[in-house]
Coordinates of C-alpha atoms in Angstrom, one line a residue:
Chain A
M1 CA 169.3 70.1 -49.7
K2 CA 168.6 66.7 -51.2
T3 CA 171.3 67.0 -53.8
G4 CA 173.7 68.4 -51.2
Y5 CA 173.1 65.2 -49.2
V6 CA 173.8 63.0 -52.2
F7 CA 176.9 65.0 -53.0
T8 CA 178.4 64.7 -49.5
F9 CA 177.5 61.0 -49.5
L10 CA 179.3 60.4 -52.7
R11 CA 182.3 62.5 -51.6
K12 CA 182.6 60.4 -48.5
H13 CA 182.4 57.1 -50.2
W14 CA 183.7 57.7 -53.8
G15 CA 186.9 55.8 -53.1
I16 CA 185.3 52.4 -52.3
I17 CA 182.4 52.9 -54.8
A18 CA 185.0 53.5 -57.6
T19 CA 187.0 50.5 -56.4
L20 CA 183.9 48.2 -56.6
V21 CA 182.9 49.6 -60.0
G22 CA 186.5 49.3 -61.3
I23 CA 186.9 45.7 -60.1
S24 CA 183.5 44.7 -61.5
L25 CA 184.2 46.4 -64.9
F26 CA 187.6 44.7 -65.0
F27 CA 186.2 41.2 -64.4
G28 CA 183.1 42.0 -66.6
L29 CA 185.2 43.0 -69.6
S30 CA 187.6 40.1 -69.2
S31 CA 185.1 37.3 -68.7
Q32 CA 181.7 36.8 -70.3
Y33 CA 180.5 34.8 -67.3
F34 CA 180.9 37.7 -64.8
F35 CA 177.9 39.8 -65.6
T36 CA 175.5 36.9 -65.7
F37 CA 172.5 36.9 -63.4
Y38 CA 173.6 33.6 -61.9
N39 CA 177.1 34.9 -61.1
L40 CA 175.9 38.2 -59.6
L41 CA 173.5 36.2 -57.5
N42 CA 176.3 34.0 -56.4
I43 CA 178.3 37.0 -55.3
L44 CA 175.4 38.3 -53.3
N45 CA 174.9 34.9 -51.8
H46 CA 178.5 34.7 -50.6
T47 CA 178.3 38.3 -49.3
T48 CA 175.6 37.4 -46.8
I49 CA 177.8 35.5 -44.3
T50 CA 180.4 38.2 -44.3
L51 CA 177.9 41.0 -44.1
I52 CA 175.8 39.6 -41.2
L53 CA 179.0 39.0 -39.2
A54 CA 180.1 42.5 -40.1
M55 CA 176.8 44.0 -38.9
G56 CA 177.8 42.9 -35.4
M57 CA 181.4 43.8 -35.9
V58 CA 180.7 47.4 -36.8
F59 CA 179.2 48.1 -33.4
V60 CA 182.1 46.3 -31.7
L61 CA 184.6 48.4 -33.8
A62 CA 182.7 51.6 -33.1
S63 CA 183.1 51.0 -29.4
G64 CA 186.8 50.7 -29.9
G65 CA 186.8 47.0 -29.5
I66 CA 187.3 44.0 -31.7
D67 CA 185.7 40.5 -31.7
L68 CA 188.0 37.7 -32.9
S69 CA 185.6 35.0 -31.6
V70 CA 182.8 35.4 -34.2
G71 CA 184.3 32.7 -36.5
S72 CA 184.4 30.2 -33.6
T73 CA 180.9 31.3 -32.5
L74 CA 179.7 30.6 -36.0
G75 CA 181.3 27.1 -35.8
F76 CA 180.0 26.3 -32.3
T77 CA 176.4 27.6 -32.6
G78 CA 176.2 25.6 -35.8
V79 CA 177.2 22.4 -34.1
A80 CA 175.0 23.1 -31.1
T81 CA 172.0 23.9 -33.2
A82 CA 172.5 20.9 -35.3
L83 CA 172.6 18.6 -32.2
I84 CA 169.5 20.3 -30.9
L85 CA 167.8 19.8 -34.2
K86 CA 168.9 16.1 -34.4
A87 CA 167.4 15.6 -30.9
G88 CA 164.0 16.2 -32.5
T89 CA 163.4 19.8 -31.3
P90 CA 161.2 21.9 -33.5
P91 CA 163.3 24.0 -35.9
L92 CA 162.0 27.3 -34.5
L93 CA 162.9 26.3 -30.9
A94 CA 166.3 25.0 -32.0
A95 CA 167.0 28.3 -33.8
L96 CA 166.1 30.2 -30.7
C97 CA 168.4 28.0 -28.6
G98 CA 171.2 28.6 -31.1
I99 CA 170.6 32.4 -30.9
G100 CA 170.6 32.1 -27.1
I101 CA 174.0 30.3 -27.2
G102 CA 175.4 33.0 -29.5
A103 CA 174.1 35.7 -27.1
L104 CA 175.6 33.9 -24.1
I105 CA 179.0 33.7 -25.7
G106 CA 178.8 37.4 -26.5
A107 CA 177.6 38.2 -23.0
V108 CA 180.7 36.4 -21.6
N109 CA 182.9 38.4 -23.9
G110 CA 181.3 41.6 -23.0
T111 CA 181.2 40.9 -19.2
I112 CA 184.8 40.1 -19.0
I113 CA 185.8 43.1 -21.1
A114 CA 183.6 45.5 -19.2
K115 CA 184.0 44.2 -15.7
F116 CA 187.7 43.5 -15.7
H117 CA 188.7 46.3 -18.0
L118 CA 190.6 43.9 -20.3
Q119 CA 191.6 44.3 -23.8
P120 CA 188.9 43.1 -26.2
F121 CA 191.6 41.6 -28.5
I122 CA 193.0 39.2 -25.9
V123 CA 189.6 38.4 -24.3
T124 CA 188.0 37.4 -27.7
L125 CA 191.3 35.7 -28.6
G126 CA 190.8 33.5 -25.6
M127 CA 187.1 33.0 -26.4
L128 CA 188.1 32.1 -30.0
S129 CA 190.1 29.2 -28.6
I130 CA 187.5 28.1 -26.0
V131 CA 184.5 28.2 -28.3
R132 CA 186.3 26.4 -31.1
G133 CA 187.3 23.8 -28.6
L134 CA 183.7 23.5 -27.5
A135 CA 182.7 23.0 -31.2
L136 CA 185.3 20.2 -31.5
V137 CA 184.3 18.6 -28.3
F138 CA 180.5 18.6 -28.9
S139 CA 180.8 17.4 -32.5
N140 CA 183.7 15.0 -31.8
G141 CA 185.5 16.8 -34.6
K142 CA 183.1 15.5 -37.2
P143 CA 180.5 17.3 -39.4
I144 CA 176.9 16.8 -38.4
Y145 CA 174.5 16.0 -41.3
G146 CA 170.8 15.8 -41.9
F147 CA 168.5 18.7 -40.8
P148 CA 164.8 19.1 -41.3
G149 CA 164.0 20.5 -44.7
I150 CA 162.1 23.5 -43.3
F151 CA 165.2 24.7 -41.5
T152 CA 167.5 24.6 -44.5
T153 CA 164.8 26.1 -46.8
F154 CA 164.2 29.0 -44.5
F155 CA 167.9 29.9 -44.2
A156 CA 169.2 28.9 -47.7
G157 CA 166.2 28.2 -49.8
H158 CA 165.0 30.0 -52.9
V159 CA 162.1 32.5 -53.2
G160 CA 163.1 34.2 -56.5
I161 CA 166.5 34.8 -55.0
P162 CA 168.1 32.9 -52.1
T163 CA 166.3 33.5 -48.9
N164 CA 169.5 34.3 -47.0
I165 CA 169.7 37.5 -49.1
Y166 CA 166.3 38.6 -47.8
L167 CA 167.5 37.8 -44.3
T168 CA 170.7 39.8 -44.8
I169 CA 168.8 42.8 -46.2
A170 CA 166.6 42.7 -43.1
I171 CA 169.6 42.5 -40.7
V172 CA 171.4 45.3 -42.6
A173 CA 168.4 47.5 -42.4
F174 CA 168.1 46.7 -38.7
G175 CA 171.8 47.5 -38.2
S176 CA 171.5 50.7 -40.1
I177 CA 168.5 51.9 -38.0
V178 CA 170.2 50.9 -34.8
A179 CA 173.4 52.6 -35.8
N180 CA 171.8 55.9 -36.9
K181 CA 168.5 56.3 -35.1
T182 CA 168.8 54.7 -31.7
R183 CA 170.5 55.7 -28.4
F184 CA 172.3 52.4 -28.4
G185 CA 174.1 53.2 -31.7
L186 CA 174.9 56.6 -30.4
Y187 CA 176.3 55.3 -27.1
A188 CA 178.4 52.6 -29.0
K189 CA 180.0 55.3 -31.1
S190 CA 180.5 57.6 -28.0
I191 CA 182.3 54.9 -26.1
G192 CA 184.8 54.4 -29.0
G193 CA 185.1 58.2 -29.5
S194 CA 185.9 59.0 -25.9
E195 CA 185.1 56.6 -23.1
A196 CA 185.7 59.2 -20.5
S197 CA 183.2 61.7 -22.0
A198 CA 180.7 58.9 -22.4
H199 CA 181.1 58.0 -18.8
I200 CA 180.7 61.6 -17.7
C201 CA 177.6 62.0 -19.8
G202 CA 176.1 59.1 -17.8
V203 CA 176.3 56.3 -20.3
N204 CA 176.1 53.0 -18.6
I205 CA 179.3 51.8 -20.3
P206 CA 179.4 48.2 -19.0
L207 CA 175.8 47.5 -20.1
I208 CA 176.3 49.0 -23.6
V209 CA 179.6 47.1 -24.1
I210 CA 177.9 43.8 -23.0
L211 CA 175.0 44.4 -25.4
I212 CA 177.4 45.2 -28.2
Y213 CA 179.1 41.8 -27.9
V214 CA 175.8 40.0 -27.3
Q215 CA 174.6 41.5 -30.6
S216 CA 177.8 40.3 -32.3
G217 CA 177.2 36.8 -30.9
I218 CA 173.6 36.7 -32.0
F219 CA 174.5 37.7 -35.6
A220 CA 177.3 35.1 -35.6
S221 CA 174.7 32.5 -34.6
I222 CA 172.3 33.6 -37.4
T223 CA 175.2 33.3 -39.8
S224 CA 175.8 29.8 -38.6
F225 CA 172.2 28.8 -39.5
I226 CA 172.9 30.1 -43.1
Y227 CA 176.2 28.4 -43.2
M228 CA 174.9 25.0 -42.1
S229 CA 171.9 25.3 -44.4
M230 CA 174.1 26.1 -47.4
M231 CA 176.4 23.2 -46.7
D232 CA 173.7 20.9 -45.4
A233 CA 176.2 20.1 -42.6
A234 CA 177.4 21.7 -39.4
E235 CA 181.1 21.7 -39.4
P236 CA 183.1 22.2 -36.2
L237 CA 185.7 24.1 -38.2
A238 CA 183.3 26.4 -39.9
G239 CA 184.4 30.0 -39.9
L240 CA 187.9 29.1 -39.1
L241 CA 189.9 31.8 -40.8
T242 CA 188.4 33.7 -43.8
E243 CA 185.0 34.3 -42.2
W244 CA 186.1 36.2 -39.2
L245 CA 189.0 37.9 -41.1
E246 CA 186.5 39.1 -43.7
A247 CA 184.0 40.2 -41.0
I248 CA 186.7 42.6 -39.8
A249 CA 188.2 43.4 -43.2
A250 CA 184.8 44.4 -44.8
P251 CA 184.0 47.1 -42.2
I252 CA 187.6 48.4 -42.3
I253 CA 187.6 48.5 -46.1
G254 CA 184.3 50.4 -45.9
G255 CA 185.8 53.1 -43.8
N256 CA 184.9 52.0 -40.2
S257 CA 187.8 52.9 -38.0
L258 CA 189.7 50.4 -35.8
S259 CA 190.1 53.1 -33.2
G260 CA 186.3 53.4 -32.9
G261 CA 183.8 56.3 -32.9
I262 CA 182.2 55.8 -36.3
I263 CA 179.8 53.4 -38.0
T264 CA 179.2 53.4 -41.7
I265 CA 176.8 50.7 -42.8
F266 CA 176.9 51.7 -46.5
G267 CA 180.7 51.4 -46.5
T268 CA 180.5 48.0 -44.8
I269 CA 178.1 46.7 -47.5
I270 CA 180.5 48.0 -50.3
G271 CA 183.5 46.5 -48.4
A272 CA 181.8 43.1 -48.2
L273 CA 180.8 43.3 -51.9
I274 CA 184.4 44.2 -52.9
L275 CA 185.7 41.1 -51.1
A276 CA 183.1 38.8 -52.6
T277 CA 183.5 40.3 -56.1
V278 CA 187.3 39.7 -56.0
R279 CA 186.8 36.2 -54.8
S280 CA 184.2 35.5 -57.5
G281 CA 186.3 37.1 -60.3
L282 CA 189.4 35.2 -59.3
N283 CA 187.4 32.0 -59.3
I284 CA 186.0 32.6 -62.8
F285 CA 189.6 33.2 -64.0
G286 CA 190.5 29.9 -62.4
V287 CA 193.1 31.6 -60.2
Q288 CA 194.4 29.2 -57.5
P289 CA 193.2 29.8 -54.0
F290 CA 196.8 30.7 -53.0
Y291 CA 196.7 33.8 -55.1
Q292 CA 193.3 34.8 -53.7
Q293 CA 194.8 35.2 -50.2
L294 CA 197.5 37.4 -51.7
F295 CA 195.0 39.6 -53.5
I296 CA 192.7 39.9 -50.5
G297 CA 195.6 40.9 -48.4
L298 CA 196.6 43.5 -51.0
I299 CA 193.1 44.9 -51.2
I300 CA 193.0 45.3 -47.4
I301 CA 196.3 47.2 -47.4
I302 CA 195.4 49.4 -50.3
S303 CA 192.0 50.3 -49.1
V304 CA 193.3 51.2 -45.6
I305 CA 196.1 53.3 -47.1
A306 CA 193.5 55.1 -49.2
D307 CA 191.4 55.7 -46.1
S308 CA 194.3 57.0 -44.0
I309 CA 195.3 59.4 -46.8
R310 CA 191.7 60.6 -46.9
Q311 CA 191.5 61.0 -43.2
R312 CA 194.8 62.9 -43.1
R313 CA 193.6 65.3 -45.8
S314 CA 190.3 66.0 -44.1
R315 CA 192.2 66.6 -40.8
L316 CA 194.5 69.0 -42.5
S317 CA 191.6 70.9 -44.1
R318 CA 189.8 71.0 -40.7
E319 CA 193.0 72.4 -39.0
R320 CA 193.3 75.0 -41.7
V321 CA 189.7 76.1 -41.0
V322 CA 190.5 76.4 -37.3
T323 CA 193.7 78.5 -37.8
Chain B
M1 CA 216.9 44.3 -14.0
F2 CA 215.7 43.4 -10.6
A3 CA 216.6 46.7 -9.1
R4 CA 214.9 48.7 -11.7
S5 CA 211.4 47.2 -11.5
R6 CA 209.3 49.1 -9.1
S7 CA 207.7 46.1 -7.4
P8 CA 209.9 43.3 -6.2
F9 CA 210.6 40.6 -8.8
F10 CA 208.8 37.8 -7.2
H11 CA 205.8 39.8 -6.3
S12 CA 205.1 40.9 -9.9
Y13 CA 205.6 37.5 -11.4
L14 CA 204.3 35.4 -8.4
G15 CA 201.2 34.2 -10.3
L16 CA 203.0 33.0 -13.3
I17 CA 205.8 31.4 -11.5
G18 CA 203.3 29.8 -9.1
A19 CA 201.3 28.4 -12.1
V20 CA 204.4 27.1 -13.8
V21 CA 205.6 25.4 -10.6
A22 CA 202.2 24.0 -9.7
I23 CA 201.5 22.6 -13.1
S24 CA 205.0 21.1 -13.3
V25 CA 204.7 19.4 -9.9
Y26 CA 201.2 18.1 -10.7
L27 CA 202.4 16.7 -14.0
S28 CA 205.5 15.0 -12.6
I29 CA 203.3 13.3 -10.0
A30 CA 200.5 12.5 -12.3
S31 CA 202.4 11.3 -15.3
P32 CA 205.5 9.0 -15.5
Y33 CA 206.4 10.7 -18.8
F34 CA 206.8 14.3 -17.7
L35 CA 210.2 14.1 -16.0
K36 CA 211.8 12.2 -18.9
V37 CA 214.7 13.8 -20.8
A38 CA 213.0 13.2 -24.1
N39 CA 209.9 15.0 -22.9
F40 CA 212.0 18.0 -21.7
V41 CA 213.6 18.2 -25.1
N42 CA 210.2 18.2 -26.7
I43 CA 208.9 20.9 -24.4
G44 CA 212.0 22.9 -24.9
N45 CA 211.8 22.8 -28.7
Q46 CA 208.2 23.8 -28.7
I47 CA 208.7 26.7 -26.3
A48 CA 211.8 27.8 -28.2
I49 CA 209.9 28.3 -31.5
N50 CA 207.2 30.3 -29.8
L51 CA 209.5 32.3 -27.5
I52 CA 211.8 33.5 -30.3
I53 CA 208.7 35.1 -32.0
A54 CA 207.3 36.3 -28.7
V55 CA 210.5 38.3 -27.8
G56 CA 210.0 40.4 -30.9
M57 CA 206.3 40.6 -30.3
T58 CA 206.9 42.0 -26.8
L59 CA 209.0 44.8 -28.2
I60 CA 206.3 45.5 -30.8
I61 CA 203.4 45.4 -28.4
T62 CA 205.2 47.6 -25.9
S63 CA 205.6 50.2 -28.6
G64 CA 201.8 50.2 -29.0
G65 CA 201.8 48.1 -32.2
I66 CA 201.0 44.5 -33.1
D67 CA 202.3 42.1 -35.8
L68 CA 199.9 39.5 -37.1
S69 CA 202.2 38.6 -40.0
V70 CA 204.8 36.6 -38.0
G71 CA 203.2 33.3 -38.7
S72 CA 203.2 33.9 -42.4
N73 CA 206.7 35.2 -42.0
V74 CA 207.8 31.8 -40.5
A75 CA 206.3 30.0 -43.5
L76 CA 207.7 32.3 -46.2
T77 CA 211.2 32.2 -44.7
G78 CA 211.2 28.4 -44.6
I79 CA 209.9 28.1 -48.2
L80 CA 212.3 30.6 -49.7
V81 CA 215.3 29.1 -47.9
A82 CA 214.2 25.6 -49.0
L83 CA 213.8 26.8 -52.6
F84 CA 217.3 28.3 -52.5
Y85 CA 218.8 25.0 -51.4
L86 CA 216.8 23.0 -53.9
K87 CA 217.5 25.2 -56.9
M88 CA 221.0 26.5 -56.3
P89 CA 224.0 24.4 -57.4
A90 CA 226.5 23.2 -54.8
S91 CA 224.0 24.1 -52.1
S92 CA 225.5 21.6 -49.6
T93 CA 228.7 23.4 -49.3
V94 CA 229.2 25.4 -46.1
P95 CA 229.2 28.9 -47.7
M96 CA 226.0 28.2 -49.6
V97 CA 224.3 26.9 -46.4
I98 CA 225.3 30.0 -44.6
L99 CA 224.1 32.1 -47.6
G100 CA 220.8 30.4 -47.5
M101 CA 220.3 31.2 -43.8
I102 CA 221.3 34.8 -44.4
L103 CA 218.7 34.9 -47.2
G104 CA 216.1 33.6 -44.7
L105 CA 217.0 36.3 -42.1
A106 CA 216.9 39.0 -44.8
T107 CA 213.4 37.8 -45.9
G108 CA 212.1 38.1 -42.4
T109 CA 213.8 41.4 -41.7
A110 CA 212.5 42.8 -45.1
I111 CA 208.9 41.8 -44.1
G112 CA 209.4 43.6 -40.8
I113 CA 210.7 46.7 -42.6
I114 CA 207.7 46.6 -45.0
N115 CA 205.4 46.4 -42.0
G116 CA 207.1 49.3 -40.4
L117 CA 207.0 51.4 -43.6
I118 CA 203.3 50.8 -44.2
I119 CA 202.5 51.6 -40.6
N120 CA 204.7 54.7 -40.4
T121 CA 204.8 56.4 -43.7
L122 CA 201.2 55.6 -44.6
G123 CA 199.7 55.9 -41.2
V124 CA 197.9 52.5 -41.4
P125 CA 196.9 51.0 -38.0
P126 CA 199.3 48.1 -37.2
F127 CA 196.5 45.6 -36.8
I128 CA 195.2 46.1 -40.3
A129 CA 198.6 46.7 -42.0
T130 CA 200.0 43.4 -40.6
L131 CA 196.7 41.6 -41.3
G132 CA 197.2 42.6 -44.9
T133 CA 200.9 41.5 -45.0
M134 CA 199.8 38.3 -43.2
G135 CA 197.6 37.4 -46.2
V136 CA 200.2 38.6 -48.8
M137 CA 203.1 36.7 -47.2
R138 CA 201.0 33.5 -46.8
G139 CA 199.9 33.8 -50.4
L140 CA 203.5 34.2 -51.5
A141 CA 204.6 31.2 -49.5
L142 CA 201.8 29.1 -51.1
I143 CA 202.6 30.4 -54.6
A144 CA 206.4 29.9 -54.3
S145 CA 206.0 26.4 -53.1
N146 CA 203.0 25.7 -55.3
G147 CA 201.2 24.6 -52.1
R148 CA 203.5 21.6 -51.6
V149 CA 205.8 20.6 -48.8
L150 CA 209.5 21.0 -49.8
Y151 CA 212.0 18.3 -48.7
G152 CA 215.6 17.6 -49.2
M153 CA 217.6 20.4 -47.6
P154 CA 221.4 19.9 -47.3
K155 CA 222.7 18.1 -44.2
G156 CA 224.6 21.2 -43.1
F157 CA 221.3 23.1 -42.8
E158 CA 219.4 20.3 -41.1
S159 CA 222.1 20.0 -38.4
T160 CA 222.1 23.7 -37.6
F161 CA 219.2 23.5 -35.3
A162 CA 218.8 19.8 -34.9
G163 CA 220.9 18.2 -32.2
F164 CA 222.4 19.2 -28.9
I165 CA 225.2 21.2 -27.4
G166 CA 226.1 19.9 -23.9
G167 CA 222.9 17.9 -23.7
I168 CA 220.7 21.0 -24.4
P169 CA 218.8 21.2 -27.7
K170 CA 220.1 23.8 -30.0
P171 CA 216.8 25.7 -30.5
V172 CA 216.6 26.1 -26.8
I173 CA 220.1 27.6 -26.6
V174 CA 219.1 30.0 -29.5
A175 CA 215.9 30.9 -27.7
V176 CA 217.6 31.5 -24.4
V177 CA 220.3 33.7 -26.0
I178 CA 217.6 35.7 -27.8
A179 CA 215.5 36.0 -24.7
I180 CA 218.5 37.3 -22.7
I181 CA 219.2 39.8 -25.5
G182 CA 215.5 40.7 -25.4
V183 CA 215.6 41.4 -21.7
F184 CA 218.7 43.6 -22.2
I185 CA 217.2 45.5 -25.2
L186 CA 213.9 46.2 -23.4
G187 CA 215.4 47.1 -20.0
R188 CA 218.8 48.6 -20.8
T189 CA 218.9 50.2 -24.2
T190 CA 217.6 53.4 -25.7
L191 CA 215.6 51.4 -28.2
G192 CA 213.8 49.6 -25.3
R193 CA 213.1 52.9 -23.5
Y194 CA 211.8 54.5 -26.7
A195 CA 209.6 51.5 -27.3
K196 CA 207.9 52.0 -24.0
A197 CA 207.8 55.8 -24.5
I198 CA 206.2 55.5 -27.9
G199 CA 203.7 53.0 -26.6
G200 CA 202.9 55.3 -23.7
N201 CA 202.5 58.6 -25.5
E202 CA 203.6 58.8 -29.1
R203 CA 202.8 62.4 -29.5
C204 CA 204.8 63.4 -26.5
V205 CA 207.8 61.4 -27.8
R206 CA 207.5 63.1 -31.1
V207 CA 207.4 66.5 -29.5
C208 CA 210.6 65.6 -27.6
G209 CA 212.2 65.5 -31.0
I210 CA 212.8 61.8 -31.2
N211 CA 212.8 60.1 -34.6
I212 CA 209.8 57.9 -34.0
E213 CA 209.8 56.5 -37.6
R214 CA 213.3 55.1 -37.4
H215 CA 212.7 53.4 -34.0
K216 CA 209.4 51.9 -35.0
I217 CA 210.8 50.5 -38.3
T218 CA 213.7 49.1 -36.3
I219 CA 211.3 47.4 -33.9
Y220 CA 209.3 45.8 -36.6
A221 CA 212.5 44.8 -38.4
I222 CA 213.6 43.0 -35.2
G223 CA 210.2 41.3 -34.9
G224 CA 210.4 40.1 -38.5
C225 CA 214.0 39.0 -38.1
L226 CA 213.2 37.0 -35.0
A227 CA 210.2 35.4 -36.8
S228 CA 212.5 34.3 -39.6
I229 CA 214.9 32.8 -37.0
S230 CA 212.0 30.8 -35.7
G231 CA 211.1 29.8 -39.3
L232 CA 214.7 28.6 -39.9
A233 CA 214.7 26.6 -36.7
L234 CA 211.3 25.1 -37.5
T235 CA 212.3 24.2 -41.1
S236 CA 215.6 22.7 -39.9
M237 CA 213.9 20.7 -37.1
M238 CA 211.2 19.3 -39.3
N239 CA 213.6 18.8 -42.2
A240 CA 210.8 20.2 -44.4
A241 CA 209.3 23.6 -45.4
E242 CA 205.6 23.8 -45.3
P243 CA 203.7 26.7 -46.9
I244 CA 201.1 26.5 -44.1
A245 CA 203.7 26.3 -41.3
G246 CA 203.3 28.9 -38.6
N247 CA 199.5 29.2 -38.9
F248 CA 198.2 30.8 -35.7
Y249 CA 201.7 31.3 -34.4
E250 CA 200.9 35.1 -34.2
L251 CA 198.0 34.3 -31.8
D252 CA 200.2 32.1 -29.6
A253 CA 202.9 34.8 -29.5
I254 CA 200.4 37.5 -28.6
A255 CA 198.8 35.4 -26.0
V256 CA 202.1 34.6 -24.3
V257 CA 203.1 38.3 -24.3
V258 CA 199.9 39.5 -22.8
M259 CA 199.8 36.6 -20.3
G260 CA 203.2 37.8 -19.2
G261 CA 201.9 41.2 -18.3
T262 CA 202.7 43.4 -21.3
N263 CA 200.0 45.9 -22.0
L264 CA 198.3 45.5 -25.4
M265 CA 197.8 49.2 -25.5
G266 CA 201.6 49.7 -25.3
G267 CA 203.7 51.6 -22.9
K268 CA 204.4 48.8 -20.5
G269 CA 206.3 45.7 -21.4
T270 CA 208.1 42.9 -19.6
M271 CA 210.4 40.4 -21.3
I272 CA 210.6 38.2 -18.1
G273 CA 206.8 38.0 -18.1
T274 CA 206.9 36.9 -21.8
I275 CA 209.5 34.2 -21.0
L276 CA 207.3 32.9 -18.1
G277 CA 204.2 33.1 -20.2
A278 CA 205.9 31.0 -22.9
L279 CA 207.0 28.5 -20.3
L280 CA 203.4 28.2 -18.9
L281 CA 201.8 27.8 -22.3
G282 CA 204.4 25.2 -23.4
I283 CA 204.1 23.1 -20.2
V284 CA 200.3 23.2 -20.4
R285 CA 200.3 22.1 -24.1
N286 CA 202.8 19.3 -23.2
G287 CA 200.7 18.3 -20.2
L288 CA 197.6 18.0 -22.3
N289 CA 199.5 15.7 -24.6
I290 CA 201.1 13.4 -22.0
M291 CA 198.0 13.2 -19.9
K292 CA 196.3 11.9 -23.1
V293 CA 193.6 14.6 -23.0
P294 CA 191.6 14.2 -26.2
A295 CA 192.9 16.6 -28.9
N296 CA 189.4 18.2 -29.1
Y297 CA 189.8 19.5 -25.5
H298 CA 193.2 21.1 -26.0
Q299 CA 192.0 24.3 -27.6
L300 CA 189.2 24.7 -25.0
L301 CA 191.7 24.4 -22.1
V302 CA 194.4 26.6 -23.7
G303 CA 191.7 29.3 -24.2
I304 CA 190.6 29.1 -20.6
I305 CA 194.2 29.3 -19.4
I306 CA 194.8 32.4 -21.5
L307 CA 191.7 34.1 -20.2
V308 CA 192.4 33.2 -16.5
A309 CA 196.0 34.3 -16.8
V310 CA 195.0 37.6 -18.3
I311 CA 192.2 38.3 -15.8
I312 CA 194.6 37.5 -12.9
G313 CA 197.2 39.7 -14.5
S314 CA 194.8 42.6 -14.8
K315 CA 194.0 42.5 -11.1
R316 CA 197.7 42.4 -10.3
S317 CA 198.4 45.5 -12.3
R318 CA 195.7 47.5 -10.5

């Protein structure tokens, strides 16, 4: 039973595991710096931001939606929290305010999507613009510096390993439990699988959709705390492009479907690690940032092609069983 | 075109037309700059660049797809054409100038065909496939130009899109012609009808024995080709090719298409709506500039307008 579980698990994820191992081996064999403790820690450190954003995104994707506004939310909650901190508010209260703002942005997204039956793509595209605008207006376009030490230590300090890694592990564990063990996770998947059936089964679809986007907003605000603590500055343009793109790319590489209905937390972790590993390896090689964009684009395409081939094969085998 | 739409023309576009007229009237009263010829040229050129891309995007979204790579396409086209002119001998002669532009169009069309092939033959969702090509093409543009802005194109190329014919800026004429062709393609041709049908129910169209693959690839090729026309116009107008040109153009184009009333899920598309959406966004952007609204507020207000337009549109369609 136990080995059977491991076997199916490996069969489901062998593609991305092999990709991660292959990429790591390639970089490890070609550079002596790759497999150093410091570099591996660095990779994990850079994975945290993508991964926390992705934990919100997997539920959004599972419900058949998409959230383009997470990068802007990251930027704005960072700016807002920084301003609240600078006003002399205790760090804990400031962080709670930041989380509240993230939740509010998510609630607006979710409400518009659920109540007006609008496309998540276009709603969150509008919010992307609005929230980034708010970040620019409130910060006056300039980075904000100087936070209390306790705030930056909590979100990007060192206790053996960077504290944001502990935080990420906690959030991933939370996401995994919510996805697999709670009714909320089940409902999120059921909405993406078939909204009509979910409705007939009595799922309160608007409520679940709003909660899904609220969760995404909250995770984006937590990411902003890490980001501003790492940089020791809250930038209005934080999370402009790569962050939200990777927050969508990591789950997709990991095998979450854009059309909804499934959540794979393990795949998402591997997807985020693949992206961070490639970035780190290219940096070690001294490859220009230009090429990095090229490679990341290629990896997204290749992994999705692999996924679609796998899906087609499993669909074929299923159809064969039926006939 | 008027007779075919089920609801009367003015009824279905009343909101957009009203918004365009209201904002224009407000701006012409509130600002002495709005009704100036120079300002109209400015608005026209800005709208033209966006509209040319949005016409292709309308076709793609109607067929149930999406193309995020158009912005990178604009940049790569500009860079490759500029490199062609800078590296080739005798590049200022007329045949070479024309050859360069053909190269640009071929680049864009090829990107579109690649998108279509990845989406069709490999069954990758359009969002992700074009997200990938967006990264790849932007990377190629940066690599080919080494991250620098390229100057010094021949005069013949510069003057293709710069200047006026009969007092109207050339990019505007190009955009108008393309928009009219777009209205025709979507409303009157088999390709347009198949685009709507594929977006509405792909399986059904397949069962009817229609070659979906060919039509989809054609649609993405048209989208890519139009993006490269926009890239040529931009490069020619700026007299420089930037590797980061066209950043976020895809989002502008998609916003305009959806504001116009095209359904993001496919099956329902309106080219007239796209044209009105592009007008609205262009006038709003211009208004923010001439009313001297601080730049930091622009993004905020544009986002609000997109959301409001889409919410009103969704009520209208129901």
